[in-house]
Short mmCIF file of C-alpha atoms in Angstrom, two decimals:
data_model
loop_
_atom_site.label_atom_id
_atom_site.label_comp_id
_atom_site.label_asym_id
_atom_site.label_seq_id
_atom_site.Cartn_x
_atom_site.Cartn_y
_atom_site.Cartn_z
CA MET A 1348 151.08 132.31 92.71
CA LYS A 1349 153.16 132.57 95.81
CA ASN A 1350 155.69 135.43 95.69
CA PHE A 1351 158.65 134.84 98.01
CA LEU A 1352 160.09 138.29 98.70
CA LEU A 1353 163.01 137.36 100.95
CA LEU A 1354 165.12 134.33 101.75
CA LEU A 1355 163.12 131.56 103.47
CA ILE A 1356 164.06 131.14 107.11
CA LEU A 1357 163.35 127.81 108.74
CA THR A 1358 160.42 127.85 111.12
CA THR A 1359 160.51 126.32 114.54
CA LEU A 1360 157.34 125.73 116.49
CA ILE A 1361 157.64 125.10 120.17
CA VAL A 1362 154.69 123.84 122.14
CA SER A 1363 154.87 122.91 125.80
CA CYS A 1364 152.42 122.36 128.61
CA ASP A 1365 152.78 123.79 132.10
CA SER A 1366 151.18 121.51 134.66
CA SER A 1367 150.68 124.31 137.19
CA SER A 1368 147.07 124.95 138.16
CA ASP A 1369 145.35 128.27 137.53
CA SER A 1370 144.62 130.18 140.67
CA ASN A 1371 140.92 130.41 140.03
CA ASN A 1372 138.47 127.70 141.00
CA ASN A 1373 135.91 126.05 138.72
CA GLU A 1374 138.68 125.73 136.10
CA SER A 1375 138.24 121.99 135.58
CA GLN A 1376 136.54 122.66 132.24
CA PHE A 1377 138.88 125.49 131.21
CA GLY A 1378 142.56 126.07 130.60
CA ARG A 1379 144.83 128.93 129.57
CA ILE A 1380 147.26 129.69 126.76
CA ASN A 1381 150.39 131.77 127.27
CA GLY A 1382 152.33 132.54 124.12
CA LYS A 1383 154.69 134.79 122.23
CA VAL A 1384 155.50 135.58 118.62
CA ILE A 1385 159.19 135.99 117.79
CA THR A 1386 161.69 135.96 114.94
CA LYS A 1387 164.39 133.36 114.44
CA ASP A 1388 166.83 135.50 116.46
CA LEU A 1389 164.27 135.55 119.32
CA SER A 1390 163.29 139.19 118.81
CA PRO A 1391 159.63 139.84 119.69
CA ILE A 1392 157.24 140.61 116.84
CA GLU A 1393 154.82 143.33 117.89
CA GLY A 1394 151.34 143.85 116.49
CA ALA A 1395 150.82 140.36 115.12
CA GLU A 1396 147.23 139.23 114.64
CA ILE A 1397 146.62 136.33 117.02
CA TYR A 1398 143.58 134.08 116.89
CA THR A 1399 142.53 130.52 117.53
CA ILE A 1400 140.45 127.97 115.71
CA PRO A 1401 137.95 127.25 117.23
CA PRO A 1402 137.65 130.90 118.33
CA THR A 1403 138.32 131.98 121.91
CA GLU A 1404 139.08 135.27 123.64
CA VAL A 1405 142.42 137.11 123.87
CA LEU A 1406 142.74 138.75 127.28
CA VAL A 1407 146.08 140.51 126.78
CA SER A 1408 148.29 141.16 123.76
CA LYS A 1409 151.49 142.82 124.97
CA SER A 1410 153.90 145.03 123.05
CA ASN A 1411 156.70 142.49 123.41
CA GLY A 1412 154.83 139.98 121.25
CA GLU A 1413 153.31 138.09 124.14
CA PHE A 1414 149.65 137.09 124.27
CA ILE A 1415 147.33 135.35 126.71
CA PHE A 1416 144.10 133.40 126.18
CA VAL A 1417 142.09 132.73 129.33
CA GLN A 1418 138.99 130.68 130.11
CA VAL A 1419 139.65 128.43 127.13
CA PRO A 1420 137.34 125.37 127.12
CA ILE A 1421 139.21 122.08 127.12
CA GLY A 1422 139.87 120.62 123.68
CA LEU A 1423 142.13 120.94 120.64
CA TYR A 1424 143.00 124.35 119.20
CA ARG A 1425 145.16 125.84 116.51
CA VAL A 1426 146.81 129.17 117.41
CA TYR A 1427 147.58 131.40 114.42
CA ALA A 1428 149.95 134.37 114.18
CA LYS A 1429 149.85 136.69 111.15
CA LYS A 1430 151.70 139.90 110.35
CA GLU A 1431 152.48 141.70 107.12
CA GLY A 1432 156.01 140.94 105.97
CA TYR A 1433 156.02 137.49 107.59
CA SER A 1434 154.63 134.14 106.59
CA PRO A 1435 151.66 133.20 108.81
CA LYS A 1436 152.21 130.21 111.09
CA TYR A 1437 150.30 128.23 113.64
CA VAL A 1438 150.83 125.76 116.46
CA ASN A 1439 148.51 123.05 117.68
CA ILE A 1440 147.51 123.25 121.34
CA SER A 1441 145.76 120.76 123.60
CA ILE A 1442 143.89 122.47 126.43
CA LEU A 1443 143.50 120.55 129.68
CA GLY A 1444 141.35 121.53 132.62
CA ASN A 1445 143.03 123.94 135.05
CA LYS A 1446 146.30 123.83 133.07
CA THR A 1447 148.35 126.39 131.16
CA SER A 1448 149.63 125.55 127.68
CA GLU A 1449 152.45 127.60 126.20
CA ALA A 1450 152.98 128.37 122.53
CA THR A 1451 155.98 129.99 120.92
CA ILE A 1452 155.45 130.86 117.27
CA ILE A 1453 158.53 131.72 115.21
CA LEU A 1454 157.66 133.58 112.00
CA ASP A 1455 159.70 133.62 108.80
CA ASN A 1456 160.51 137.13 107.60
CA PHE A 1457 159.13 136.80 104.11
CA ASP A 1458 155.73 137.66 102.76
CA VAL A 1459 153.52 135.22 100.92
CA GLU A 1460 150.71 136.09 98.56
CA ASN A 1461 148.38 133.20 99.15
CA ASP A 1462 144.81 132.32 98.27
CA PRO A 1463 142.95 130.26 100.87
CA PRO A 1464 141.54 126.82 100.07
CA ASN A 1465 138.18 126.68 98.36
CA LYS A 1466 135.21 126.10 100.62
CA PRO A 1467 135.05 122.41 101.62
CA LEU A 1468 132.00 120.61 100.23
CA LEU A 1469 130.32 118.12 102.54
CA ILE A 1470 129.20 114.87 100.92
CA SER A 1471 128.07 112.30 103.44
CA PRO A 1472 126.03 111.71 105.48
CA PRO A 1473 123.56 114.02 103.68
CA ASP A 1474 122.29 116.96 105.68
CA ASP A 1475 119.53 116.19 108.21
CA ILE A 1476 119.38 112.49 107.34
CA THR A 1477 118.67 109.73 109.87
CA VAL A 1478 121.25 106.94 110.07
CA ASN A 1479 121.25 103.72 112.04
CA SER A 1480 124.96 102.93 111.81
CA GLN A 1481 127.81 105.12 112.96
CA PRO A 1482 128.76 106.94 109.76
CA ALA A 1483 131.99 108.09 108.21
CA LEU A 1484 132.10 111.82 107.50
CA ASP A 1485 133.02 112.42 103.88
CA TRP A 1486 133.91 115.69 102.12
CA MET A 1487 135.95 117.16 99.28
CA CYS A 1488 138.07 120.29 98.95
CA THR A 1489 140.40 121.88 96.41
CA ASP A 1490 142.94 124.69 96.52
CA PRO A 1491 143.24 127.37 93.80
CA GLU A 1492 147.04 127.03 93.91
CA ASN A 1493 147.09 123.26 94.39
CA ASP A 1494 148.58 123.60 97.86
CA VAL A 1495 148.67 120.55 100.08
CA LEU A 1496 145.67 120.74 102.40
CA LEU A 1497 145.04 119.49 105.91
CA TYR A 1498 141.69 119.30 107.64
CA ASP A 1499 140.11 119.83 111.04
CA VAL A 1500 136.94 117.88 111.87
CA TYR A 1501 134.43 119.82 113.99
CA PHE A 1502 131.69 117.86 115.73
CA GLY A 1503 129.14 118.27 118.48
CA LEU A 1504 125.55 118.29 119.70
CA SER A 1505 125.01 121.98 118.90
CA ALA A 1506 125.70 123.87 115.70
CA ASN A 1507 126.98 126.79 117.79
CA SER A 1508 129.46 124.89 119.96
CA LEU A 1509 131.34 122.52 117.69
CA GLN A 1510 134.68 121.19 118.89
CA ILE A 1511 137.65 119.86 116.94
CA ILE A 1512 137.69 116.08 117.33
CA GLU A 1513 140.47 115.48 114.81
CA SER A 1514 143.09 118.00 113.75
CA GLY A 1515 145.43 118.26 110.78
CA ILE A 1516 144.45 115.11 108.91
CA ASP A 1517 145.37 114.75 105.24
CA VAL A 1518 142.41 112.59 104.16
CA THR A 1519 138.83 113.58 103.33
CA GLU A 1520 137.04 110.99 105.44
CA TYR A 1521 136.66 110.48 109.16
CA GLN A 1522 134.99 107.47 110.80
CA LEU A 1523 132.82 108.31 113.80
CA SER A 1524 132.38 106.09 116.84
CA GLY A 1525 130.82 106.22 120.28
CA LEU A 1526 127.62 107.98 119.21
CA SER A 1527 124.55 107.98 121.46
CA THR A 1528 121.29 106.74 120.00
CA ASN A 1529 118.35 109.12 119.53
CA SER A 1530 120.75 112.07 119.20
CA LYS A 1531 121.23 114.79 116.62
CA TYR A 1532 124.82 115.66 115.71
CA TYR A 1533 126.33 118.60 113.83
CA TRP A 1534 129.61 118.73 111.89
CA LYS A 1535 131.73 120.88 109.64
CA ILE A 1536 135.20 120.77 108.10
CA GLY A 1537 137.99 123.35 108.25
CA ALA A 1538 140.64 123.27 105.51
CA PHE A 1539 144.04 124.97 105.75
CA ASP A 1540 147.32 125.16 103.86
CA ASP A 1541 150.89 125.77 105.01
CA PHE A 1542 150.65 129.50 104.31
CA GLY A 1543 147.88 130.47 106.70
CA GLY A 1544 145.02 130.05 104.25
CA TYR A 1545 141.88 128.72 105.90
CA SER A 1546 138.27 128.06 104.89
CA GLU A 1547 135.29 126.30 106.46
CA SER A 1548 132.39 124.29 105.13
CA ASP A 1549 128.74 124.77 105.95
CA VAL A 1550 127.41 123.05 109.07
CA TRP A 1551 125.46 119.86 108.41
CA SER A 1552 123.60 117.59 110.78
CA PHE A 1553 122.39 114.02 111.01
CA ASN A 1554 120.22 112.03 113.39
CA TYR A 1555 121.58 108.81 114.84
CA LYS A 1556 119.09 106.17 115.89
CA GLU A 1557 119.87 102.57 116.67
CA ILE A 1558 117.16 100.33 115.25
CA ASP A 1559 116.20 96.77 116.03
CA PRO A 1560 116.91 94.99 112.71
CA SER A 1561 113.82 92.85 113.24
CA ASP A 1562 111.57 95.93 113.06
CA ALA A 1563 110.42 95.85 109.44
CA LEU A 1564 107.81 98.64 109.70
CA ILE A 1565 109.87 101.61 108.50
CA LEU A 1566 107.08 104.19 108.00
CA ASN A 1567 103.74 104.38 109.81
CA LEU A 1568 101.47 107.35 109.11
CA SER A 1569 98.10 107.16 110.85
CA PHE A 1570 97.11 110.73 109.84
CA ASP A 1571 95.24 111.25 113.12
CA ASN A 1572 95.11 115.05 112.86
CA ILE A 1573 98.88 115.10 112.32
CA VAL A 1574 101.53 113.94 109.85
CA ASN A 1575 103.92 112.07 112.10
CA ASP A 1576 105.82 108.84 111.55
CA MET A 1577 104.76 106.53 114.38
CA SER A 1578 107.32 103.84 113.51
CA SER A 1579 110.47 103.43 115.58
CA TYR A 1580 112.36 105.09 112.73
CA THR A 1581 110.57 108.44 113.31
CA HIS A 1582 111.21 109.79 109.81
CA SER A 1583 110.99 113.53 109.34
CA CYS A 1584 107.83 114.41 107.39
CA GLN A 1585 106.79 117.73 105.88
CA GLN A 1586 103.21 118.37 104.83
CA THR A 1587 101.85 121.01 102.49
CA ASN A 1588 98.16 122.01 102.49
CA ILE A 1589 97.06 118.80 104.21
CA THR A 1590 93.72 118.92 106.01
CA TYR A 1591 91.95 116.16 107.90
CA THR A 1592 88.70 114.35 107.32
CA LYS A 1593 86.69 111.33 108.47
CA ASN A 1594 88.38 107.94 108.24
CA ARG A 1595 86.70 104.74 107.03
CA PHE A 1596 85.05 104.35 110.44
CA GLY A 1597 83.54 107.84 110.30
CA LYS A 1598 85.86 109.31 112.92
CA ASP A 1599 86.59 113.00 112.40
CA ASN A 1600 90.14 114.27 111.71
CA SER A 1601 91.49 110.74 111.36
CA ALA A 1602 92.52 110.66 107.69
CA ALA A 1603 94.54 113.04 105.51
CA TYR A 1604 92.73 114.96 102.80
CA PHE A 1605 94.64 115.97 99.67
CA ASN A 1606 92.87 118.90 98.01
CA GLY A 1607 94.68 118.87 94.66
CA SER A 1608 97.62 120.95 95.87
CA ALA A 1609 98.42 119.01 99.05
CA TYR A 1610 101.19 116.48 99.52
CA VAL A 1611 103.49 114.93 102.11
CA GLU A 1612 107.26 114.71 101.72
CA VAL A 1613 109.17 112.13 103.78
CA MET A 1614 112.84 113.01 104.12
CA LYS A 1615 115.26 110.52 102.61
CA SER A 1616 116.93 108.12 105.01
CA THR A 1617 119.18 105.08 104.78
CA PHE A 1618 116.30 102.93 106.04
CA MET A 1619 114.17 103.42 102.93
CA ASP A 1620 115.83 101.31 100.27
CA PHE A 1621 113.39 100.65 97.46
CA THR A 1622 115.97 98.69 95.46
CA LYS A 1623 115.32 95.75 97.79
CA THR A 1624 112.15 94.02 98.94
CA PHE A 1625 109.39 96.25 100.28
CA THR A 1626 105.65 96.45 100.92
CA ILE A 1627 103.50 99.60 100.79
CA ALA A 1628 99.95 99.47 102.15
CA LEU A 1629 97.35 102.23 102.58
CA TRP A 1630 93.68 103.10 102.52
CA VAL A 1631 92.58 105.46 99.75
CA LYS A 1632 89.30 107.25 98.90
CA PRO A 1633 89.73 109.32 95.72
CA ASP A 1634 87.54 112.21 94.70
CA PRO A 1635 85.78 111.97 91.33
CA GLY A 1636 88.33 112.67 88.59
CA TYR A 1637 91.16 111.47 90.89
CA GLY A 1638 93.08 114.75 90.75
CA ASN A 1639 95.40 116.62 88.40
CA THR A 1640 96.35 113.72 86.15
CA TYR A 1641 99.31 113.41 83.80
CA GLU A 1642 98.97 110.71 81.14
CA GLY A 1643 95.92 109.65 83.17
CA GLU A 1644 98.04 109.06 86.28
CA VAL A 1645 98.07 110.34 89.85
CA ASP A 1646 100.65 109.14 92.37
CA LEU A 1647 99.69 107.75 95.75
CA VAL A 1648 103.26 107.05 96.93
CA SER A 1649 106.40 107.52 94.86
CA ARG A 1650 110.09 108.17 94.73
CA TYR A 1651 110.21 109.13 91.11
CA GLY A 1652 111.73 112.04 89.23
CA ALA A 1653 113.36 112.43 85.86
CA ALA A 1654 114.25 109.39 83.77
CA THR A 1655 117.91 109.68 84.71
CA PRO A 1656 120.21 107.68 87.03
CA ASN A 1657 119.71 108.10 90.79
CA MET A 1658 116.45 109.98 90.33
CA SER A 1659 113.66 107.41 89.94
CA SER A 1660 112.87 104.19 91.79
CA PHE A 1661 109.13 103.43 91.83
CA ALA A 1662 105.62 104.85 91.76
CA PHE A 1663 102.42 103.39 93.27
CA LEU A 1664 99.65 105.13 91.36
CA LEU A 1665 96.19 105.27 89.87
CA LYS A 1666 96.03 105.25 86.06
CA ASN A 1667 92.61 106.32 84.86
CA GLY A 1668 91.45 105.14 88.26
CA TYR A 1669 93.03 101.66 88.01
CA ILE A 1670 95.53 100.76 90.71
CA SER A 1671 98.95 100.35 89.06
CA SER A 1672 102.68 100.61 89.65
CA GLU A 1673 105.92 101.12 87.82
CA ILE A 1674 109.64 101.02 88.50
CA TYR A 1675 112.55 102.66 86.72
CA LYS A 1676 115.81 100.99 85.69
CA THR A 1677 118.42 103.00 83.79
CA GLN A 1678 119.30 100.16 81.41
CA SER A 1679 115.71 99.25 80.53
CA GLY A 1680 113.65 102.35 81.34
CA ARG A 1681 110.14 102.17 82.79
CA SER A 1682 108.53 98.83 83.68
CA TYR A 1683 104.79 98.76 84.42
CA CYS A 1684 102.53 96.62 86.53
CA PRO A 1685 98.95 97.53 85.51
CA SER A 1686 95.79 96.04 86.97
CA ASP A 1687 92.13 95.70 86.04
CA PHE A 1688 90.97 96.88 89.46
CA LEU A 1689 89.21 100.24 89.35
CA VAL A 1690 89.44 102.19 92.60
CA GLN A 1691 85.99 103.76 92.86
CA PRO A 1692 85.66 107.44 93.83
CA ASN A 1693 84.19 108.26 97.24
CA ILE A 1694 84.76 104.69 98.50
CA TRP A 1695 87.52 103.56 100.88
CA THR A 1696 89.73 100.89 99.27
CA HIS A 1697 92.76 99.16 100.78
CA VAL A 1698 95.63 98.89 98.27
CA THR A 1699 99.02 97.20 98.66
CA LEU A 1700 102.17 97.10 96.54
CA VAL A 1701 104.81 94.40 97.07
CA TYR A 1702 108.24 94.14 95.46
CA ASN A 1703 109.72 90.70 96.15
CA GLY A 1704 113.03 91.14 94.36
CA THR A 1705 111.81 90.00 90.94
CA SER A 1706 108.18 91.08 90.62
CA LEU A 1707 105.69 93.79 91.51
CA ILE A 1708 102.48 92.44 93.06
CA ILE A 1709 99.38 94.57 93.64
CA TYR A 1710 96.55 93.80 96.06
CA ALA A 1711 93.16 95.46 96.42
CA ASN A 1712 91.17 94.86 99.61
CA GLY A 1713 93.54 92.03 100.48
CA VAL A 1714 93.22 90.17 97.16
CA GLU A 1715 95.94 89.96 94.51
CA VAL A 1716 94.88 91.81 91.35
CA ALA A 1717 98.13 92.10 89.33
CA GLN A 1718 101.68 90.78 89.10
CA SER A 1719 104.51 91.64 86.71
CA MET A 1720 108.16 90.62 86.54
CA VAL A 1721 110.38 93.70 86.63
CA PRO A 1722 114.10 94.48 86.97
CA GLN A 1723 115.53 95.75 90.23
CA PRO A 1724 114.58 99.43 90.70
CA ASP A 1725 117.28 102.07 90.55
CA PRO A 1726 118.28 103.87 93.74
CA SER A 1727 117.03 107.44 94.04
CA ASN A 1728 118.41 110.50 95.80
CA LEU A 1729 114.91 111.98 96.08
CA ASN A 1730 112.68 112.16 99.11
CA LEU A 1731 109.53 110.05 99.26
CA PHE A 1732 106.34 111.81 98.11
CA ILE A 1733 102.75 111.04 99.06
CA GLY A 1734 99.98 112.52 96.91
CA LYS A 1735 102.07 113.72 93.97
CA ARG A 1736 105.25 113.09 91.99
CA SER A 1737 108.42 115.02 92.78
CA LEU A 1738 108.17 116.82 89.42
CA ASN A 1739 105.00 118.49 90.75
CA ASN A 1740 102.58 116.57 88.56
CA ARG A 1741 100.31 113.51 88.91
CA ILE A 1742 98.67 115.24 91.88
CA PHE A 1743 96.15 113.11 93.76
CA LYS A 1744 92.88 114.48 95.10
CA GLY A 1745 91.08 112.59 97.84
CA ALA A 1746 91.73 110.98 101.22
CA ILE A 1747 94.53 108.66 102.37
CA ASP A 1748 94.78 106.87 105.70
CA ASP A 1749 96.97 104.41 107.62
CA LEU A 1750 99.91 104.34 105.24
CA LYS A 1751 102.49 101.71 106.18
CA ILE A 1752 105.79 100.81 104.51
CA TYR A 1753 107.77 97.67 105.35
CA ASN A 1754 111.27 96.71 104.27
CA LYS A 1755 110.16 93.13 103.65
CA VAL A 1756 107.57 91.15 101.70
CA LEU A 1757 104.34 90.78 103.64
CA THR A 1758 102.54 87.48 103.20
CA LYS A 1759 99.09 87.23 101.64
CA ALA A 1760 97.74 86.55 105.13
CA ASP A 1761 99.43 89.70 106.47
CA ILE A 1762 97.99 91.80 103.66
CA SER A 1763 94.53 90.31 104.09
CA GLN A 1764 94.68 91.17 107.78
CA LEU A 1765 95.68 94.80 107.07
CA ALA A 1766 92.71 95.13 104.72
CA LYS A 1767 90.38 94.08 107.54
CA GLN A 1768 91.66 96.61 110.07
#
């Protein structure tokens, strides 16, 4: 609760810009702030705490309430003044190259007991995701005293040198534009109230990559002595305990071996939408026993967690050795597509799963072996897993090679050709 000790005095904030150039050279990327902190009757306020957001250096803080910031990088800043017995205030400053901006901050002579805003929570885009359209930044924030909040949007190419690109907005969304493809961007949000309270979010990042819409191959893992997406989407992949073995042609270190505790996790991206049409194709050579089964199942590729909304989409799996699949829909639960094709241990087999919008279709060595009508899969917030389920069960043991995922339905001829490669 805010405790107003003395009569509120109206605050006047005066901001001006002096077009005179600094005397030093090489100032085109820097400016200067001259300022003073005074009362309503123009008396200087000594000993006030002066700082800027984003932070910069104070060169001089004089006894008459004056202060100077030098070598301030160009950009938008908020200059704060705080002193016990006065309400904290700020002014917004725009720094231009080789220019001096002046700030006069007039403090009210009452004290405010104020709690800062709660830490802003970033929502979208999710941290470290890859996007192919210029996103809107989305966040949420509350205040323990229900104060009106304003926000600064920090953005940049380095987590350590973020700049304010929008200041003092009263909405919790900001649309980005002008991004460069194949770039990683960082962002955070600052929240402040009218009483000097301020808090900042964590720093999140996202990768921006423009993609040719005609490029349907969204994941391409050759497993040639590395787990690396060779598609133009370059998804981030993390492997655990993967080793490498001979591929179907007998070439060393050219297929991934899953030892019963190994798996690959492909970070979630906007490109992988398993609620729409897709095709998954891979070569598999299971060990005898197939792995650490659960209900007789081991997952080859899945985005499947708990049977709750936004957790499970699909699983491409072996059930007692038979190639199978299932999808999850909240309203109807699990829908299966079993087959009668037994994937033999110690033998390379090419398997393919197609979702065409209404049915799951399974192929083995280029030939259709099963088809089932199913509802549209639910979306999932999980990453994609190869070699196990996200719940750390259904763990496959054996070799996998040349895994490809497409965001379209491959034809029978396409699938037959993949099985011959």
